[in-house]
mmCIF file of C-alpha atoms in Angstrom:
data_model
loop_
_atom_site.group_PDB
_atom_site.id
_atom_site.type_symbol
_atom_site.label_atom_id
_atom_site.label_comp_id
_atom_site.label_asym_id
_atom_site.label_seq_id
_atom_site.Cartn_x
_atom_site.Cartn_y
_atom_site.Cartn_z
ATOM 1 C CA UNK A 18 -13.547 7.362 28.705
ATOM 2 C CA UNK A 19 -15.779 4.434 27.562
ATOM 3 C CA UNK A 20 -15.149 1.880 25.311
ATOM 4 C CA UNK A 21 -16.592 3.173 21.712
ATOM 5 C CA UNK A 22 -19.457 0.849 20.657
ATOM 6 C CA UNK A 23 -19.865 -0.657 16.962
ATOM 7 C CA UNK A 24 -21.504 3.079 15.480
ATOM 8 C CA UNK A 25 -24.206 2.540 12.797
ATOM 9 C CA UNK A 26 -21.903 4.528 10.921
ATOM 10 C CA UNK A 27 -18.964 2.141 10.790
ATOM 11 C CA UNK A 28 -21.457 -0.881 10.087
ATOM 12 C CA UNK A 29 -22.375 0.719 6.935
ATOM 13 C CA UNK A 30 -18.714 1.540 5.793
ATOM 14 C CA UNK A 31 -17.431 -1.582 7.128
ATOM 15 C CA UNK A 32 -14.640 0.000 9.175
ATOM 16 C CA UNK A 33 -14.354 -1.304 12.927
ATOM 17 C CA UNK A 34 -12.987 1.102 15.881
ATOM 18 C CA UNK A 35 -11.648 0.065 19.161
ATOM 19 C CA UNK A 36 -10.296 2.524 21.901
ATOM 20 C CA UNK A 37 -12.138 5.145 24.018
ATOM 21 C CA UNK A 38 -14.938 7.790 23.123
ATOM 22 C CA UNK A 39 -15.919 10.925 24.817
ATOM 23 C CA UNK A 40 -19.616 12.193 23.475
ATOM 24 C CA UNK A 41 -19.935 9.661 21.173
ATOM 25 C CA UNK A 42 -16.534 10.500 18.868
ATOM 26 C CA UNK A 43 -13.319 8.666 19.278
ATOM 27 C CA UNK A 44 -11.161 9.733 21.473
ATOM 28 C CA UNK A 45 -7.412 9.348 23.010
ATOM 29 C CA UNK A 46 -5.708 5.849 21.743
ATOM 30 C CA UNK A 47 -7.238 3.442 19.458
ATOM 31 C CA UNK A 48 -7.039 1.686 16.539
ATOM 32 C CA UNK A 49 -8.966 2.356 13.649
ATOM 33 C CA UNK A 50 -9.135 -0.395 10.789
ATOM 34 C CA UNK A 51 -10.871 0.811 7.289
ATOM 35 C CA UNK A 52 -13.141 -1.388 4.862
ATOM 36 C CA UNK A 53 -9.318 -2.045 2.802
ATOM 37 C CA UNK A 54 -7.677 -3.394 5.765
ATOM 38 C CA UNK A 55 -5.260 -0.006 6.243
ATOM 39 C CA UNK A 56 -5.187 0.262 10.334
ATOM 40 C CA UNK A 57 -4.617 3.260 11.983
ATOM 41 C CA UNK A 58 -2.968 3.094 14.975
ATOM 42 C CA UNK A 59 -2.513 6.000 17.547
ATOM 43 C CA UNK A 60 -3.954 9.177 19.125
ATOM 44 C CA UNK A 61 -7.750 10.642 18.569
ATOM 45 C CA UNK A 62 -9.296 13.768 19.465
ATOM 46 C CA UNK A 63 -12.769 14.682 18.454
ATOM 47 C CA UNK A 64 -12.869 11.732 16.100
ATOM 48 C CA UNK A 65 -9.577 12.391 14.057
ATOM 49 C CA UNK A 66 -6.610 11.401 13.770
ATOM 50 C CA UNK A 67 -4.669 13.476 16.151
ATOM 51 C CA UNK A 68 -1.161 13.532 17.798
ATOM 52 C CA UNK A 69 0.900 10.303 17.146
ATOM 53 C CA UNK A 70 0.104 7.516 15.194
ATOM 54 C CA UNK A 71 0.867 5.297 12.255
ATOM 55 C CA UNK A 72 -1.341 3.928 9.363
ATOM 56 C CA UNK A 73 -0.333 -0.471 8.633
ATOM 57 C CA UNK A 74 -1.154 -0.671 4.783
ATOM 58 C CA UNK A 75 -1.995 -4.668 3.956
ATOM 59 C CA UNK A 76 1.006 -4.953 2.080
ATOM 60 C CA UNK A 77 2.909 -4.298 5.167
ATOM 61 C CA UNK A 78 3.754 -0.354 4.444
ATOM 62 C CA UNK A 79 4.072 1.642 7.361
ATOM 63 C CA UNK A 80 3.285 5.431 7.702
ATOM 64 C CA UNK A 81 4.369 7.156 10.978
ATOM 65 C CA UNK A 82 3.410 10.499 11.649
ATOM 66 C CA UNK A 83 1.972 13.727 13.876
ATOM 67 C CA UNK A 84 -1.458 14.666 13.022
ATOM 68 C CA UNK A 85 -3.546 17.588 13.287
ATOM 69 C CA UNK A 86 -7.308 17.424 13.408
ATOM 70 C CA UNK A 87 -6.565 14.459 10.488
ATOM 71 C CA UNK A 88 -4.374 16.103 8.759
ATOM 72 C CA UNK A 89 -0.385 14.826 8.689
ATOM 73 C CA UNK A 90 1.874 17.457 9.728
ATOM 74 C CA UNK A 91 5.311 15.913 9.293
ATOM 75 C CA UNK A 92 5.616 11.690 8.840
ATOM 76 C CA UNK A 93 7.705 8.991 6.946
ATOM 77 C CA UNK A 94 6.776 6.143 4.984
ATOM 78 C CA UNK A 95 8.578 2.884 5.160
ATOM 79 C CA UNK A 96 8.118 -0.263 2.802
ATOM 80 C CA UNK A 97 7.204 -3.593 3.563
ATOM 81 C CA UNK A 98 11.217 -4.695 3.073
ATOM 82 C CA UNK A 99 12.522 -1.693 5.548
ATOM 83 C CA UNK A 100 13.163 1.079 2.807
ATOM 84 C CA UNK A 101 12.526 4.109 4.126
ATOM 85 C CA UNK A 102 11.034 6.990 1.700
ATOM 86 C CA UNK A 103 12.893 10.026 1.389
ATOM 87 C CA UNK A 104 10.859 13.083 -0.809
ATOM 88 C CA UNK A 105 14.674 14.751 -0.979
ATOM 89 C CA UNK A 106 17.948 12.922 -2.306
ATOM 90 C CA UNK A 107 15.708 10.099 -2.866
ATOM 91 C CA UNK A 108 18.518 7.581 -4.672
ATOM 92 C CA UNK A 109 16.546 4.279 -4.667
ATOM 93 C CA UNK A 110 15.347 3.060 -8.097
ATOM 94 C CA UNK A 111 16.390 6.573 -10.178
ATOM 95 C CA UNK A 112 18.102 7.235 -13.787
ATOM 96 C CA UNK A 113 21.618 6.192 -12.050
ATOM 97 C CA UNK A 114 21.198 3.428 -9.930
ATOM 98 C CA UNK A 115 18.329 0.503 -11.223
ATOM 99 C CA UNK A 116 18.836 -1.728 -8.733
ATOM 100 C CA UNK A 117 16.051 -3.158 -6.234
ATOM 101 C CA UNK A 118 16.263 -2.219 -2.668
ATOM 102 C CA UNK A 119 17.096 -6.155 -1.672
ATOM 103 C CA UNK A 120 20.089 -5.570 -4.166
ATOM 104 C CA UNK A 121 21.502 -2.954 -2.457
ATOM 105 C CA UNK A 122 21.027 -4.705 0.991
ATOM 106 C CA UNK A 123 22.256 -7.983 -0.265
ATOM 107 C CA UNK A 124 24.187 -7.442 -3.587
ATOM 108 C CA UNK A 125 23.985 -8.342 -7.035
ATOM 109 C CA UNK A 126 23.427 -11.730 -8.431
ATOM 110 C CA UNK A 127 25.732 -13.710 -10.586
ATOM 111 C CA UNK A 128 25.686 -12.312 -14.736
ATOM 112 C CA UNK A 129 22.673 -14.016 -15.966
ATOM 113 C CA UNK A 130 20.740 -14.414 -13.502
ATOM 114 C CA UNK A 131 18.226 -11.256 -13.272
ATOM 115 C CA UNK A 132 16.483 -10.290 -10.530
ATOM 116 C CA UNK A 133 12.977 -9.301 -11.728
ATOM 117 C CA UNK A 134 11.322 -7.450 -8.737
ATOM 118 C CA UNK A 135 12.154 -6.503 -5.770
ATOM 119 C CA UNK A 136 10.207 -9.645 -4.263
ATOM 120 C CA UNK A 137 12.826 -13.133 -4.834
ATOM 121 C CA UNK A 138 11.769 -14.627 -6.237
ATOM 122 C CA UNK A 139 8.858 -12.820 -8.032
ATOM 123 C CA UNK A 140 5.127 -13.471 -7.500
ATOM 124 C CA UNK A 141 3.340 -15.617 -10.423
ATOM 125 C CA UNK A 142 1.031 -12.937 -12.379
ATOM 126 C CA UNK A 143 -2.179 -14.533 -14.038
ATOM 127 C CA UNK A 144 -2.219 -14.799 -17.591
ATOM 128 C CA UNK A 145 -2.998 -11.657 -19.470
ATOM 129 C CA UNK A 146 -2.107 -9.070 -16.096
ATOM 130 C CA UNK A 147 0.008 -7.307 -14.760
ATOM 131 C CA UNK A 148 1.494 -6.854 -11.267
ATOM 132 C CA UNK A 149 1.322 -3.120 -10.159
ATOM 133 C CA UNK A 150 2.626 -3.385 -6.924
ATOM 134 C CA UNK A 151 -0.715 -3.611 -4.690
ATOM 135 C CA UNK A 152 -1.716 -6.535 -6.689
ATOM 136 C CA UNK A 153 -2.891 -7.629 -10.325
ATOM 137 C CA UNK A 154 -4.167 -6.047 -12.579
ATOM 138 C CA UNK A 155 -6.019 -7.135 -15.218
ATOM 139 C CA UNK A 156 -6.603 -4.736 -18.671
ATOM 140 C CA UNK A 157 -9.629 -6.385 -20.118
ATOM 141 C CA UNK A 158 -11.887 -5.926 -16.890
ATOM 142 C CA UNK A 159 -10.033 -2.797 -15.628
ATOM 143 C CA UNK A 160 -10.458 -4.191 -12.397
ATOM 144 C CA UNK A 161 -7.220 -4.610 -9.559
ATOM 145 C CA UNK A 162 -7.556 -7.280 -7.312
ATOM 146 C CA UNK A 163 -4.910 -7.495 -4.179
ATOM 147 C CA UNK A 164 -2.642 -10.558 -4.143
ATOM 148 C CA UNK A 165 -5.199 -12.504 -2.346
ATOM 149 C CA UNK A 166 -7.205 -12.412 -5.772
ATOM 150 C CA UNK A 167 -9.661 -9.891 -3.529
ATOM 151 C CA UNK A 168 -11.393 -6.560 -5.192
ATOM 152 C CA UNK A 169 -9.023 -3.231 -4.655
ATOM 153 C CA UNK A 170 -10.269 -0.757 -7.219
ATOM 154 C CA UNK A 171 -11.112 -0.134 -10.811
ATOM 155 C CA UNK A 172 -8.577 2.068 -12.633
ATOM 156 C CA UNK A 173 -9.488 4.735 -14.591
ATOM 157 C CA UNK A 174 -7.661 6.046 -17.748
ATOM 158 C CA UNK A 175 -4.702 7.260 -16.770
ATOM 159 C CA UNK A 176 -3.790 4.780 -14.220
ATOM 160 C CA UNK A 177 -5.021 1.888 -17.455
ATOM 161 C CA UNK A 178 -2.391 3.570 -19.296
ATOM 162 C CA UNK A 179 0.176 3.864 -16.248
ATOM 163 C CA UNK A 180 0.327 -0.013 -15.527
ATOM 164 C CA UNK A 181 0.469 -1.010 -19.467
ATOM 165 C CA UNK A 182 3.231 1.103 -19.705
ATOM 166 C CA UNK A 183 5.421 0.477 -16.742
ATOM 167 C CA UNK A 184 4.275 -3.055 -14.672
ATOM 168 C CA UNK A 185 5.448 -6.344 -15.280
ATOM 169 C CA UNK A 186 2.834 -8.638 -17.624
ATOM 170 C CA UNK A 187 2.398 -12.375 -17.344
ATOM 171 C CA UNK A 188 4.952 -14.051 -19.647
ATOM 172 C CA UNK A 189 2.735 -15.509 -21.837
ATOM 173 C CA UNK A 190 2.100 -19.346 -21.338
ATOM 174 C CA UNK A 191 3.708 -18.591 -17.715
ATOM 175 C CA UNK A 192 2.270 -20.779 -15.096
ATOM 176 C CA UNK A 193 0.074 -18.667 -12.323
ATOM 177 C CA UNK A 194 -3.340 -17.608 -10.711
ATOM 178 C CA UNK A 195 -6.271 -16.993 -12.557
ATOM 179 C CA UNK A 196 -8.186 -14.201 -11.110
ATOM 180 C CA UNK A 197 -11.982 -14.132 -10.020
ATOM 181 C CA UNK A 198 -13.865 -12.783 -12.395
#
């Protein structure tokens, strides 16, 4: 197996490979690092994911998992803070129980003192967005940027609507980043 060389492919994407090739397609253990920064770490056959391997999301988001032919076929997500994701009996955050996960690890605070986000204390949004959990977003330019004030995404309508609804806004007058433009 030889070491896979920079494709014209992945120049164009802006994705970078590094691990072994057979016939020109990745193959057996490498690491696999997409345009967003997500990293796939783990097994390849015939240039997909395949066997064991785990995805690193840049906000520190683990996904370990079995693949077949890049497909997963049983894998579990953990959080940046160590919660583990559970699609059954999932109690975290539900209509009973409201408290953050670093609440349950480390208790409640004192009456009074709130604990906004999960994140103590809580990141400064810019003036006039919103933080919806990948990074700001702001609702005059449609436009998320990550928390290093870098492009993400534009959201459509129903994610517009999703955010305004549910996210935390910038206390007005609040001190904070102002995004690029």
């Amino acid at each position: 197996m030889a070491t896979a060389p920079r494709s014209a492919a992945m120049e164009v994407t802006g994705s970078r490979y590094c691990g072994g090739t057979v016939r020109g397609r990745m193959e057996g253990w490498g690491s696999y690092t997409l345009p967003t920064g997500t990293e796939y770490r783990g097994e390849l056959r015939d240039g997909t994911f395949h066997g064991r391997g785990a995805l690193l999301f840049p906000g520190g988001g683990t996904y370990q998992a079995v693949w077949h032919r890049g497909v997963p076929v049983e894998g579990k997500f953990t959080f940046a803070d160590g919660l583990e994701y559970a699609a059954e009996r999932w109690h975290y955050c539900d209509g009973y129980d409201r408290r953050f996960y670093t609440e349950i690890c480390s208790g409640l605070r004192p009456a009074g003192i709130s604990q906004l986000t999960n994140l103590d204390p809580p990141r400064n949004i810019p003036e006039g967005c919103y933080d919806c959990g990948d990074g700001f977003y702001n609702p005059k330019t449609r436009i998320v940027i990550d928390y290093k004030l870098r492009f993400l995404r534009n959201a459509d309508d129903e994610e517009h609507e999703w955010i305004i609804r549910t996210c935390r806004k910038a206390e007005e007058g609040a001190p904070g980043q102002k995004p690029s433009p």
